[in-house]
Short mmCIF file of C-alpha atoms in Angstrom, two decimals:
data_model
loop_
_atom_site.label_atom_id
_atom_site.label_comp_id
_atom_site.label_asym_id
_atom_site.label_seq_id
_atom_site.Cartn_x
_atom_site.Cartn_y
_atom_site.Cartn_z
CA MET A 1 17.73 10.11 2.62
CA LYS A 2 17.20 6.37 2.39
CA LEU A 3 14.67 5.12 4.89
CA ARG A 4 15.89 2.13 6.84
CA TYR A 5 13.98 -0.10 9.21
CA LEU A 6 15.16 -2.35 12.05
CA LYS A 7 18.45 -4.21 11.63
CA ASN A 8 19.06 -7.96 11.76
CA VAL A 9 15.45 -9.06 11.54
CA ALA A 10 14.91 -10.23 7.95
CA THR A 11 14.31 -13.96 7.48
CA LEU A 12 15.82 -13.94 4.00
CA TYR A 13 18.05 -16.90 3.12
CA LEU A 14 19.89 -17.78 -0.08
CA ALA A 15 21.15 -21.32 -0.77
CA VAL A 16 24.09 -20.34 -2.96
CA GLU A 17 24.81 -23.92 -4.03
CA LYS A 18 21.37 -24.15 -5.71
CA CYS A 19 21.67 -20.76 -7.44
CA ILE A 20 21.96 -20.83 -11.23
CA GLY A 21 22.64 -17.11 -11.57
CA CYS A 22 19.52 -16.29 -13.61
CA GLY A 23 19.19 -12.92 -11.89
CA ARG A 24 15.44 -13.02 -11.31
CA CYS A 25 15.84 -12.19 -7.61
CA ALA A 26 17.86 -9.08 -8.42
CA GLU A 27 15.30 -8.13 -11.07
CA VAL A 28 12.23 -8.31 -8.82
CA CYS A 29 13.63 -7.02 -5.51
CA PRO A 30 12.14 -3.58 -4.77
CA HIS A 31 14.99 -2.71 -2.44
CA ARG A 32 17.97 -3.98 -4.45
CA VAL A 33 18.98 -6.56 -1.85
CA PHE A 34 20.62 -8.92 -4.37
CA ARG A 35 23.51 -8.63 -6.76
CA VAL A 36 24.58 -11.26 -9.27
CA GLU A 37 28.31 -11.79 -9.65
CA GLU A 38 30.01 -14.54 -11.64
CA LYS A 39 26.75 -16.45 -12.19
CA LYS A 40 25.83 -16.47 -8.52
CA ALA A 41 23.41 -14.28 -6.62
CA LYS A 42 24.60 -12.65 -3.46
CA ILE A 43 22.70 -10.95 -0.64
CA GLU A 44 24.21 -7.49 -0.50
CA ASP A 45 21.91 -5.60 1.81
CA ARG A 46 19.85 -7.93 3.98
CA ASP A 47 18.70 -5.13 6.29
CA SER A 48 16.83 -3.51 3.39
CA CYS A 49 14.72 -6.65 2.92
CA MET A 50 11.03 -6.04 3.60
CA GLU A 51 10.10 -9.72 3.22
CA CYS A 52 7.71 -9.17 0.32
CA GLY A 53 8.59 -12.60 -1.02
CA ALA A 54 9.03 -11.62 -4.69
CA CYS A 55 12.51 -13.19 -4.93
CA ALA A 56 11.46 -16.51 -3.44
CA ARG A 57 8.37 -16.81 -5.62
CA ASN A 58 10.31 -16.07 -8.78
CA CYS A 59 13.37 -18.21 -8.12
CA PRO A 60 13.10 -21.09 -10.60
CA VAL A 61 15.27 -23.42 -8.47
CA ASN A 62 13.92 -22.49 -5.01
CA ALA A 63 17.27 -21.20 -3.84
CA VAL A 64 15.75 -18.24 -2.02
CA THR A 65 13.57 -18.57 1.06
CA VAL A 66 11.95 -15.84 3.13
CA LYS A 67 9.09 -15.84 5.56
CA ALA A 68 6.96 -13.42 3.58
CA GLY A 69 4.36 -11.43 5.43
CA VAL A 70 2.77 -8.06 5.78
CA GLY A 71 4.80 -5.47 7.64
CA CYS A 72 1.67 -3.87 8.97
CA ALA A 73 0.97 -3.28 12.67
CA GLN A 74 -2.78 -3.18 12.28
CA ALA A 75 -2.76 -6.57 10.58
CA VAL A 76 -0.60 -8.00 13.37
CA ILE A 77 -2.93 -6.65 16.08
CA VAL A 78 -5.96 -8.13 14.35
CA GLY A 79 -4.01 -11.38 14.05
CA TRP A 80 -3.19 -11.34 17.77
CA LEU A 81 -6.76 -10.58 18.77
CA THR A 82 -8.35 -13.16 16.53
CA GLY A 83 -5.63 -15.75 16.79
CA THR A 84 -5.17 -15.89 13.03
CA GLU A 85 -2.29 -15.20 10.69
CA PRO A 86 -1.90 -11.49 10.00
CA THR A 87 -3.31 -10.71 6.59
CA CYS A 88 -3.34 -7.49 4.76
CA ASP A 89 -7.01 -7.09 4.14
CA CYS A 90 -6.85 -3.53 3.14
CA SER A 91 -6.58 -1.42 0.08
CA SER A 92 -4.78 1.78 -0.57
CA GLY A 93 -3.16 3.84 -3.24
CA GLU A 94 0.21 2.68 -4.39
CA ALA A 95 1.67 1.62 -1.14
CA CYS A 96 0.20 -0.68 1.37
CA CYS A 97 0.87 -3.49 3.70
CA MET B 1 -3.30 0.17 4.32
CA SER B 2 -3.71 0.16 7.96
CA ASN B 3 -7.23 0.47 9.15
CA GLU B 4 -9.22 -2.63 9.59
CA LYS B 5 -12.52 -0.94 8.96
CA SER B 6 -11.38 0.72 5.78
CA CYS B 7 -10.05 -2.65 4.81
CA CYS B 8 -11.12 -5.27 2.61
CA CYS B 9 -14.16 -6.09 0.99
CA SER B 10 -15.33 -9.52 1.56
CA THR B 11 -16.05 -10.51 -1.98
CA ASP B 12 -19.76 -10.84 -1.42
CA ASN B 13 -20.69 -7.33 -0.45
CA CYS B 14 -18.71 -5.17 -2.73
CA CYS B 15 -18.64 -6.57 -6.15
CA SER B 16 -21.13 -4.50 -7.98
CA ILE B 17 -22.22 -5.59 -11.38
CA LEU B 18 -21.56 -2.83 -13.84
CA PRO B 19 -24.07 -2.06 -16.52
CA ILE B 20 -22.44 -3.92 -19.26
CA ALA B 21 -22.24 -3.67 -22.99
CA LEU B 22 -22.18 -7.35 -23.53
CA SER B 23 -22.36 -9.22 -26.73
CA ASP B 24 -20.83 -12.43 -27.93
CA ASN B 25 -18.10 -10.56 -29.72
CA ASN B 26 -16.69 -8.65 -26.79
CA VAL B 27 -13.38 -9.77 -25.32
CA THR B 28 -13.88 -7.40 -22.39
CA MET B 29 -17.14 -6.28 -20.87
CA TYR B 30 -17.38 -2.56 -20.28
CA ASP B 31 -19.84 0.23 -19.69
CA LYS B 32 -20.57 2.20 -22.84
CA ASN B 33 -21.11 5.31 -20.69
CA ASP B 34 -17.57 5.29 -19.33
CA GLU B 35 -15.93 8.35 -20.82
CA TRP B 36 -12.46 6.80 -20.59
CA VAL B 37 -13.44 4.30 -23.28
CA THR B 38 -13.00 6.05 -26.62
CA GLY B 39 -13.82 3.28 -29.05
CA GLU B 40 -13.41 -0.34 -29.95
CA ILE B 41 -10.84 -2.30 -31.85
CA TYR B 42 -11.54 -5.52 -33.73
CA THR B 43 -9.42 -8.56 -33.03
CA PRO B 44 -9.68 -12.21 -34.13
CA LYS B 45 -11.18 -12.92 -30.68
CA GLY B 46 -13.72 -10.11 -30.71
CA ARG B 47 -13.95 -6.44 -29.87
CA VAL B 48 -11.63 -4.81 -27.35
CA PRO B 49 -12.34 -1.39 -25.77
CA VAL B 50 -9.85 1.36 -26.57
CA VAL B 51 -9.05 3.60 -23.63
CA SER B 52 -8.03 7.24 -23.44
CA THR B 53 -4.59 8.21 -22.14
CA LYS B 54 -5.94 11.46 -20.75
CA LEU B 55 -7.56 11.72 -17.35
CA SER B 56 -10.86 13.58 -17.22
CA PHE B 57 -12.10 15.72 -14.35
CA LYS B 58 -14.17 12.76 -13.19
CA ASP B 59 -11.07 10.52 -13.06
CA LYS B 60 -9.20 13.12 -11.01
CA LEU B 61 -12.13 13.65 -8.67
CA GLY B 62 -12.38 9.88 -8.24
CA ALA B 63 -8.69 9.70 -7.32
CA TRP B 64 -9.11 12.49 -4.79
CA LYS B 65 -12.11 10.77 -3.22
CA VAL B 66 -10.40 7.43 -2.71
CA ARG B 67 -7.40 9.22 -1.20
CA TRP B 68 -9.81 10.44 1.47
CA GLY B 69 -11.25 6.98 1.85
CA ILE B 70 -14.53 7.67 0.03
CA GLY B 71 -15.77 4.69 -1.95
CA ARG B 72 -12.29 3.22 -1.92
CA LYS B 73 -13.45 -0.36 -1.64
CA ASN B 74 -15.40 -0.26 -4.83
CA TYR B 75 -13.31 1.85 -7.20
CA ARG B 76 -12.71 -0.71 -9.88
CA ILE B 77 -13.04 -1.59 -13.54
CA ASN B 78 -13.85 -4.88 -15.22
CA PRO B 79 -10.93 -7.22 -15.68
CA GLY B 80 -9.98 -8.17 -19.24
CA LEU B 81 -8.09 -6.82 -22.22
CA TYR B 82 -7.99 -3.14 -23.15
CA ALA B 83 -6.27 -1.33 -26.02
CA VAL B 84 -4.26 1.89 -26.09
CA GLY B 85 -3.77 3.59 -29.47
CA LYS B 86 -3.95 1.14 -32.39
CA PRO B 87 -2.23 -2.01 -31.18
CA ASP B 88 -1.74 -5.00 -33.47
CA GLN B 89 -0.51 -8.56 -33.07
CA ASN B 90 3.05 -7.37 -32.43
CA SER B 91 2.24 -4.76 -29.80
CA PRO B 92 3.43 -5.23 -26.22
CA VAL B 93 1.06 -6.47 -23.50
CA LEU B 94 1.17 -4.68 -20.15
CA VAL B 95 -0.45 -6.40 -17.17
CA SER B 96 -2.09 -4.44 -14.35
CA ALA B 97 -4.75 -4.47 -11.61
CA ASN B 98 -8.43 -3.52 -11.71
CA TYR B 99 -8.22 -0.79 -9.05
CA LYS B 100 -9.31 2.23 -11.06
CA LEU B 101 -6.65 4.45 -9.46
CA THR B 102 -3.98 1.98 -10.61
CA PHE B 103 -5.48 1.74 -14.09
CA ASP B 104 -5.63 5.55 -14.43
CA THR B 105 -2.05 5.93 -13.20
CA LEU B 106 -0.92 3.51 -15.89
CA ARG B 107 -2.95 4.72 -18.88
CA LYS B 108 -2.05 8.37 -18.42
CA GLU B 109 1.59 7.40 -19.05
CA LEU B 110 0.82 5.64 -22.34
CA SER B 111 0.04 8.55 -24.67
CA GLY B 112 1.35 7.99 -28.18
CA LEU B 113 1.90 4.27 -27.61
CA ASN B 114 0.16 1.33 -29.20
CA CYS B 115 -0.20 -1.46 -26.69
CA TRP B 116 -2.52 -3.87 -24.93
CA ILE B 117 -3.38 -3.73 -21.24
CA LEU B 118 -4.38 -6.99 -19.58
CA ILE B 119 -6.28 -6.18 -16.39
CA LEU B 120 -6.41 -8.87 -13.72
CA ASP B 121 -9.24 -9.17 -11.22
CA THR B 122 -7.58 -8.00 -8.01
CA LYS B 123 -10.90 -7.12 -6.35
CA GLY B 124 -10.19 -3.42 -6.76
CA ILE B 125 -6.84 -3.54 -4.97
CA ASN B 126 -3.59 -2.03 -6.26
CA VAL B 127 -0.87 -4.23 -7.74
CA TRP B 128 1.49 -4.44 -4.77
CA CYS B 129 -1.11 -5.14 -2.12
CA ALA B 130 -2.90 -7.58 -4.40
CA ALA B 131 0.39 -9.37 -5.12
CA GLY B 132 0.96 -9.68 -1.37
CA LYS B 133 -2.47 -11.22 -0.99
CA GLY B 134 -2.02 -13.39 -4.07
CA THR B 135 -4.96 -11.98 -6.05
CA PHE B 136 -2.49 -10.42 -8.46
CA GLY B 137 -1.09 -13.89 -8.86
CA THR B 138 -0.01 -16.73 -11.09
CA GLU B 139 -3.41 -18.40 -11.13
CA GLU B 140 -5.39 -15.26 -11.99
CA LEU B 141 -2.89 -14.28 -14.69
CA VAL B 142 -2.96 -17.70 -16.31
CA SER B 143 -6.75 -17.84 -16.29
CA ARG B 144 -7.03 -14.26 -17.61
CA ILE B 145 -4.71 -15.10 -20.51
CA TYR B 146 -7.00 -17.97 -21.50
CA ARG B 147 -10.28 -16.14 -20.89
CA THR B 148 -9.30 -13.21 -23.12
CA GLY B 149 -7.89 -15.48 -25.81
CA LEU B 150 -4.72 -13.43 -25.73
CA SER B 151 -2.67 -15.95 -27.67
CA GLY B 152 -5.06 -15.45 -30.61
CA ILE B 153 -4.75 -11.67 -30.45
CA VAL B 154 -0.98 -11.25 -30.26
CA SER B 155 1.54 -13.33 -32.18
CA HIS B 156 4.42 -12.87 -29.77
CA ARG B 157 4.59 -14.59 -26.38
CA LYS B 158 5.75 -11.86 -24.02
CA LEU B 159 4.10 -10.11 -21.10
CA VAL B 160 5.29 -7.05 -19.23
CA LEU B 161 4.31 -7.17 -15.57
CA PRO B 162 4.78 -4.39 -13.05
CA GLN B 163 7.75 -5.25 -10.87
CA LEU B 164 5.62 -4.88 -7.75
CA GLY B 165 3.44 -7.73 -8.99
CA ALA B 166 6.33 -10.12 -8.45
CA PRO B 167 5.42 -11.14 -4.86
CA GLY B 168 2.28 -12.79 -6.27
CA VAL B 169 3.42 -14.10 -9.63
CA SER B 170 5.83 -16.88 -10.32
CA ALA B 171 7.25 -15.95 -13.74
CA HIS B 172 8.58 -19.40 -14.62
CA GLU B 173 5.27 -20.98 -13.60
CA VAL B 174 3.35 -18.65 -15.96
CA THR B 175 5.69 -19.57 -18.82
CA LYS B 176 5.30 -23.25 -18.08
CA GLN B 177 1.49 -23.03 -18.09
CA THR B 178 0.87 -20.59 -20.94
CA GLY B 179 4.02 -20.24 -23.04
CA PHE B 180 4.14 -16.51 -22.29
CA ALA B 181 7.48 -15.21 -21.04
CA VAL B 182 7.30 -12.67 -18.23
CA THR B 183 9.42 -9.54 -18.10
CA TYR B 184 9.12 -7.36 -15.03
CA GLY B 185 8.81 -3.70 -15.96
CA PRO B 186 9.60 -0.70 -13.80
CA VAL B 187 8.14 -0.07 -10.34
CA ARG B 188 6.51 3.21 -11.39
CA ALA B 189 4.17 3.65 -14.36
CA LYS B 190 5.87 6.91 -15.32
CA ASP B 191 8.96 4.93 -16.38
CA ILE B 192 7.06 2.57 -18.66
CA LYS B 193 7.73 4.56 -21.85
CA ALA B 194 11.47 4.69 -21.23
CA PHE B 195 11.35 0.98 -20.45
CA LEU B 196 9.59 0.10 -23.71
CA ASP B 197 11.77 2.45 -25.77
CA SER B 198 14.96 0.89 -24.45
CA GLY B 199 13.90 -2.59 -25.49
CA PHE B 200 12.58 -3.72 -22.10
CA GLN B 201 15.54 -2.54 -20.08
CA ALA B 202 14.89 -1.12 -16.61
CA THR B 203 17.54 0.92 -14.84
CA GLU B 204 18.38 0.33 -11.17
CA GLU B 205 16.54 3.53 -10.41
CA MET B 206 13.38 2.25 -12.14
CA ARG B 207 13.61 -0.96 -10.13
CA THR B 208 13.85 0.68 -6.72
CA VAL B 209 10.88 1.47 -4.53
CA LYS B 210 10.94 4.87 -2.96
CA PHE B 211 8.91 6.54 -0.27
CA THR B 212 9.16 10.24 -0.98
CA MET B 213 7.56 12.97 1.08
CA TRP B 214 4.85 13.24 -1.59
CA ASP B 215 4.27 9.46 -1.49
CA ARG B 216 3.81 9.73 2.26
CA LEU B 217 1.64 12.84 2.06
CA VAL B 218 -0.96 11.27 -0.23
CA LEU B 219 -1.34 8.39 2.22
CA THR B 220 -2.05 10.53 5.26
CA PRO B 221 -5.67 11.59 4.53
CA VAL B 222 -6.92 8.02 4.84
CA GLU B 223 -5.07 7.65 8.15
CA LEU B 224 -6.52 10.92 9.38
CA VAL B 225 -10.08 10.03 8.34
CA SER B 226 -9.96 6.68 10.09
CA ALA B 227 -8.54 8.27 13.26
CA ALA B 228 -11.26 10.93 13.10
CA LYS B 229 -13.96 8.26 12.98
CA THR B 230 -12.63 6.65 16.15
CA SER B 231 -12.27 10.07 17.72
CA LEU B 232 -15.99 10.72 17.38
CA MET B 233 -16.56 7.88 19.84
CA VAL B 234 -13.97 9.37 22.20
CA PHE B 235 -15.74 12.73 22.05
CA GLY B 236 -19.05 11.01 22.76
CA ILE B 237 -17.65 9.38 25.89
CA LEU B 238 -16.09 12.64 27.05
CA PHE B 239 -19.42 14.37 26.57
CA LEU B 240 -21.10 11.82 28.85
CA ILE B 241 -18.35 12.23 31.45
CA ASN B 242 -18.77 15.98 31.29
CA LEU B 243 -22.39 15.61 32.44
CA PHE B 244 -21.26 14.81 35.96
CA ALA B 245 -17.61 15.94 35.98
CA ALA B 246 -16.31 18.35 38.59
CA ARG B 247 -13.85 19.69 36.04
CA PRO B 248 -15.32 19.03 32.58
CA PHE B 249 -13.22 18.53 29.49
CA GLY B 250 -13.02 21.64 27.37
CA LEU B 251 -11.40 23.29 24.38
CA ALA B 252 -7.85 22.94 25.73
CA ASP B 253 -8.31 19.18 26.09
CA PHE B 254 -9.75 19.00 22.60
CA ILE B 255 -6.74 20.82 21.12
CA ALA B 256 -4.28 18.63 23.03
CA TYR B 257 -5.99 15.48 21.77
CA VAL B 258 -6.37 16.57 18.15
CA GLY B 259 -2.73 17.67 18.12
CA ALA B 260 -1.62 14.23 19.26
CA VAL B 261 -3.74 12.55 16.57
CA ILE B 262 -2.35 14.79 13.82
CA THR B 263 1.16 14.22 15.16
CA GLY B 264 0.73 10.45 14.83
CA THR B 265 -1.15 10.30 11.53
CA VAL B 266 0.30 13.20 9.52
CA ILE B 267 3.38 14.84 11.03
CA THR B 268 5.26 11.64 11.87
CA PRO B 269 4.74 10.11 8.40
CA LEU B 270 5.81 13.36 6.74
CA LEU B 271 8.95 13.77 8.83
CA LEU B 272 9.72 10.03 8.87
CA PRO B 273 13.33 10.14 7.58
CA VAL B 274 14.46 13.01 9.79
CA ILE B 275 13.07 11.76 13.10
CA PRO B 276 15.85 9.91 14.93
CA GLY B 277 15.47 6.17 15.48
CA ARG B 278 13.98 3.43 13.31
CA ALA B 279 10.89 2.04 15.02
CA PHE B 280 7.72 3.82 13.93
CA ALA B 281 6.18 3.76 17.43
CA TRP B 282 9.30 5.39 18.83
CA LYS B 283 9.23 8.12 16.19
CA GLY B 284 5.57 8.84 16.91
CA TRP B 285 6.12 8.79 20.67
CA LEU B 286 9.00 11.25 20.42
CA LEU B 287 7.01 13.77 18.38
CA GLY B 288 3.96 13.19 20.58
CA LEU B 289 6.06 14.01 23.62
CA PHE B 290 7.28 17.23 22.02
CA TRP B 291 3.72 18.19 21.15
CA THR B 292 2.40 17.46 24.65
CA LEU B 293 5.24 19.31 26.37
CA ALA B 294 4.81 22.28 24.06
CA PHE B 295 1.08 22.30 24.72
CA ILE B 296 1.44 22.11 28.49
CA CYS B 297 4.09 24.83 28.60
CA GLN B 298 2.07 27.05 26.30
CA SER B 299 -1.06 26.72 28.42
CA GLY B 300 0.89 27.39 31.61
CA TRP B 301 -0.41 24.24 33.28
CA PHE B 302 2.83 23.48 35.08
CA ALA B 303 2.81 26.88 36.75
CA SER B 304 -0.85 26.96 37.67
CA GLY B 305 -1.16 23.72 39.58
CA TYR B 306 -2.62 21.54 36.84
CA LEU B 307 -0.13 18.86 37.75
CA LEU B 308 -2.46 15.88 37.58
CA PRO B 309 -3.83 16.49 34.07
CA SER B 310 -0.33 17.45 32.89
CA ILE B 311 1.08 14.08 33.97
CA GLY B 312 -2.02 12.37 32.61
CA TYR B 313 -1.54 13.93 29.20
CA LEU B 314 2.20 13.29 29.20
CA LEU B 315 1.41 9.60 29.65
CA ALA B 316 -1.61 9.32 27.37
CA LEU B 317 -0.94 11.56 24.37
CA PRO B 318 2.57 10.48 23.30
CA ALA B 319 1.34 6.88 23.63
CA LEU B 320 -1.56 7.72 21.32
CA SER B 321 0.77 9.31 18.74
CA ALA B 322 3.04 6.28 19.03
CA TYR B 323 0.17 3.90 18.33
CA LEU B 324 -1.03 5.87 15.30
CA ALA B 325 2.51 6.16 13.93
CA MET B 326 3.03 2.43 14.42
CA ASN B 327 -0.02 1.80 12.24
CA PHE B 328 1.68 3.68 9.43
CA THR B 329 4.00 0.66 9.04
CA GLY B 330 1.13 -0.77 7.00
CA SER B 331 1.38 2.06 4.51
CA SER B 332 5.14 2.22 4.37
CA THR B 333 7.10 0.61 1.57
CA TYR B 334 10.05 -0.70 3.52
CA THR B 335 8.96 -2.35 6.77
CA SER B 336 9.30 -6.12 7.07
CA PHE B 337 6.94 -8.43 8.91
CA SER B 338 9.73 -9.60 11.24
CA GLY B 339 10.66 -6.01 11.98
CA VAL B 340 7.10 -4.96 12.76
CA ILE B 341 6.68 -7.93 15.10
CA LYS B 342 9.89 -7.04 16.91
CA GLU B 343 8.83 -3.42 17.24
CA MET B 344 5.35 -4.30 18.45
CA LYS B 345 6.46 -6.76 21.10
CA ILE B 346 8.15 -3.88 22.87
CA ALA B 347 5.90 -1.00 21.87
CA VAL B 348 2.42 -2.41 22.39
CA PRO B 349 2.77 -3.22 26.13
CA LEU B 350 4.42 0.15 26.81
CA ILE B 351 1.81 2.06 24.83
CA THR B 352 -1.05 0.24 26.54
CA LEU B 353 0.33 0.79 30.04
CA SER B 354 1.23 4.43 29.52
CA PHE B 355 -2.08 5.23 27.87
CA ALA B 356 -4.14 3.43 30.51
CA VAL B 357 -2.41 5.13 33.46
CA GLY B 358 -2.66 8.49 31.73
CA VAL B 359 -6.39 8.09 31.10
CA VAL B 360 -7.01 7.04 34.72
CA LEU B 361 -5.21 10.16 35.97
CA LEU B 362 -7.24 12.36 33.63
CA LEU B 363 -10.50 10.81 34.78
CA ILE B 364 -9.55 11.20 38.44
CA ASN B 365 -8.79 14.84 37.77
CA SER B 366 -11.99 15.42 35.85
CA ILE B 367 -14.45 13.60 38.05
CA GLY B 368 -12.73 14.98 41.11
CA ILE B 369 -12.49 11.91 43.31
#
């Protein structure tokens, strides 16, 4: 069963007019949000986006923007309490905030 | 992962200096006593340690320990270049992180291959987390390429990065600064052989992050250990209250509490996909409610006039499970920052209120006001 998180929250945006169809976004996305068709990327499954920021960082023409951050409650609480940006200051096995 | 205390090393206090076999001709510093180093290989830039593709008992014990949160902050190897098999100037270069668990997971998949492994200094953090923080990043990769003299060791100009390193690395930037082209390999190390054999082609399956029951299971011990540490303080406070309580806390209370903690830290993560709803706090609350109801019914509290503690527990324990489950967002592989914020804006006030009222009721019952 595919795990899905909250709907309609992701801040992912693709400026199609800038896109050169290189396919990097589709390559790096861990949740297969993008698909490239006829030399243009397309957001196929926005609700699967976890805002890791891989697509935006690897887009050579800055066509993709996303407010990347850690989806980690503990980090958010610490951020709220200390008045700082939530950062993932923690280590784990494979998966982590 | 989720617990602040088990979290990061500030760089000052946890960078131990390994006993090092250092000479002018070493590309990578390493400890001669490390049993995973099986030899050295000579390159135009100096000697490079060759590593085993088999995990020893010590490696496996080390993995088990960090899974339980023991010495996790300092389970690391020296950054630099390592060799697998007998690589030459044409062999592929795989890039990874200096968390020993990550390194072991990678090298055990490389038996029979000849390749180079370029280890970045991620402060002992795995690839994905380090990429999120930027330590597995463009700058570190570029500087590591220069510091190891990689361009004098291999004749090609290609690097294979783990796909989960992509949030930290800008591939086109690396190419611009070093001339090395970046290919993102599969998400999981176990697919690396198939990826190399197929001429650097990753299937959709190899490119997709999963979160299987096993993936979730191995993450729960750390959650449990950190909850247990906090619980010791709770038990201490309860002990003090018991000194002057009319109705002291006893074994039944202990079981109810421990059950709620396990529900939030272990059961909810394990059953994640089958629990209805999407928000983690909701999932934890729901299971916590089931647990508390089951416990109260089983102990016959409803029938025997224990109304006050029953209501107290129904308010406090599901809220506790909800909070612990919410913290598992940090370990999950699919929650977004925006989603977690949305969830928390609703969940945190409700959890706080419910828990506080529940605790007050329990104290009133216990002290006997």
